[in-house]
Amino acid sequence: MDKQGFTTGIVHGDRNPGAEHGGVRQPIHTSVQYGFERVEDLIGVFQGTKKGGFNYARQGTLTTAALERKITSLEQGAGSICFGTGMAAISAVFLTLLRAGDHLVSSRYVFGNTNSLFGTLRTLGIEVTMVDSTSVENVANAIRPNTRMAFVETIANPGTQIPDLKGIGELCRERGLAYVVDNTITSPALFVPKAVGASLVVNSLTKTIAGHGAALGGAVTDTGLFDWSAYPNIADEYRRSAPKEQGLLQIRKKGLRDMGAALSSEQAHSIAMGAETLALRVAKCSENALALARYLEKHEAIGRVFYPGLESQLQYEIARALFKGASWLLSFELRNADRMIEVVNALKLLVKATGLGDTRTLIIPVAPTIFYEAGPEVRKSMGISDGMLRLSAGIEDTDDLIADFEQALKLAA
Ligand SMILES: *Cc1c(COP(=O)(O)O)cnc(C)c1O
């Protein structure tokens, strides 16, 4: 199994635990309750002594468990938990592993809703310091005696900043901090955060893992690298498990069971089907993003272009060293921000929509939408200007995308 290639593993993985009647993919199990012949088995599932059993669908079903195995395999991890959305996965990590009086160091370049969630954490007495994570020194300088965790995203949306992923991993290992990496923009097709020492990996399955924009989902993967026996916030009832399992066990019980943001079997199945073509789609999306970045970089109506696959970018070498491709996320600035509405409206093929990692190319002006609530100060600190547009490259034929820009940018002067 381990020796198989990435896509082979995804498309053949479901058969390994023996799907019924030789089915090549896991069926959709919709049962909420699970009945047992012997009550001892029901008790065993509750007490965790009967491994792999189910009692109530809020904590997982056979179908969500199959998706969890798939994500674990893609991330080369020890185990995963699926949630109803990416944000549910992220909030479960923070709310179950941090307590009042704890301190979290986060990259300043994070997803807008994650940024907003930090506001909620602060009202609960959890301190959050946001730093420019492109330099590990900034993370090191922010560490305090009560720091428990560091959080980064692999490629930031929309500015495409890349943290010093490896340096922060080494720092966290030295200082005994949990290292949480949001891998949504790269996905395991381009990058496996375990390689830089991540303790936990978060993925929004809604984006490129599903790829079709027809299902919401999120996942947390434990890479198996972190020693939870030394982590202070594990509840006594979970200390009885093996040290490596304690973190994920607490997230499943406190984060999924108690907070309840469960993924349905139908959505899990839809995500698993999308995931089969993950590597193929990511390759084509990255090819389109690079072609568009090269085209836009040369266009007179365009100011700065942000794409780590361009040789001209500060982050080019680090992206090349760490990732198998520079992803589908691309941002750029219109020189004349006053023409933004006309130019975007003139695009016929691109979809004017939020969302990322779809098979269709999506475009959105950043300041008045996804970073509107963040306010001008946060936007400035993240390098978001009024004329910035974010694009999520799809799998369309490259020439069609360039032709659409060619006609729309005539209105940009
Ligand atoms: C979209 C996104 C999320 C949230 O995922 P949802 O499934 O929409 O809740 C988290 N992190 C990043 C980097 C994202 O792009």
PDB file of C-alpha atoms and ligand atoms in Angstrom, residues 85-87 90 111 153 182 184-185 204 206-207 217 356, ligand 1:
ATOM      1  CA  THR A  85     -16.718  22.138   7.306  1.00  0.00           C
ATOM      2  CA  GLY A  86     -13.095  23.257   7.325  1.00  0.00           C
ATOM      3  CA  MET A  87     -13.913  25.919   9.917  1.00  0.00           C
ATOM      4  CA  ILE A  90     -10.094  24.427  12.776  1.00  0.00           C
ATOM      5  CA  PHE A 111      -7.915  32.786   6.124  1.00  0.00           C
ATOM      6  CA  GLU A 153      -1.212  28.143   6.451  1.00  0.00           C
ATOM      7  CA  ASP A 182      -3.623  24.405   7.425  1.00  0.00           C
ATOM      8  CA  THR A 184      -5.936  23.671   2.278  1.00  0.00           C
ATOM      9  CA  ILE A 185      -4.302  25.734  -0.447  1.00  0.00           C
ATOM     10  CA  SER A 204     -10.864  22.187   4.172  1.00  0.00           C
ATOM     11  CA  THR A 206     -14.658  21.751   0.496  1.00  0.00           C
ATOM     12  CA  LYS A 207     -11.892  23.142  -1.657  1.00  0.00           C
ATOM     13  CA  GLY A 217     -16.228  19.272   4.747  1.00  0.00           C
ATOM     14  CA  LEU A 356     -11.429  28.089  -3.886  1.00  0.00           C
TER      15      LEU A 356
HETATM   16  C1  LIG B   1     -11.902  27.731   2.927  1.00  0.00           C
HETATM   17  C2  LIG B   1     -10.798  27.652   3.902  1.00  0.00           C
HETATM   18  C3  LIG B   1     -11.051  27.251   5.213  1.00  0.00           C
HETATM   19  C4  LIG B   1     -12.441  26.950   5.710  1.00  0.00           C
HETATM   20  O1  LIG B   1     -13.019  25.863   5.073  1.00  0.00           O
HETATM   21  P1  LIG B   1     -14.607  25.673   4.917  1.00  0.00           P
HETATM   22  O2  LIG B   1     -14.735  24.280   4.451  1.00  0.00           O
HETATM   23  O3  LIG B   1     -15.107  26.686   3.945  1.00  0.00           O
HETATM   24  O4  LIG B   1     -15.200  25.886   6.282  1.00  0.00           O
HETATM   25  C5  LIG B   1      -9.988  27.182   6.071  1.00  0.00           C
HETATM   26  N1  LIG B   1      -8.728  27.482   5.690  1.00  0.00           N
HETATM   27  C6  LIG B   1      -8.448  27.873   4.438  1.00  0.00           C
HETATM   28  C7  LIG B   1      -7.037  28.174   4.068  1.00  0.00           C
HETATM   29  C8  LIG B   1      -9.456  27.970   3.501  1.00  0.00           C
HETATM   30  O5  LIG B   1      -9.181  28.363   2.250  1.00  0.00           O
END
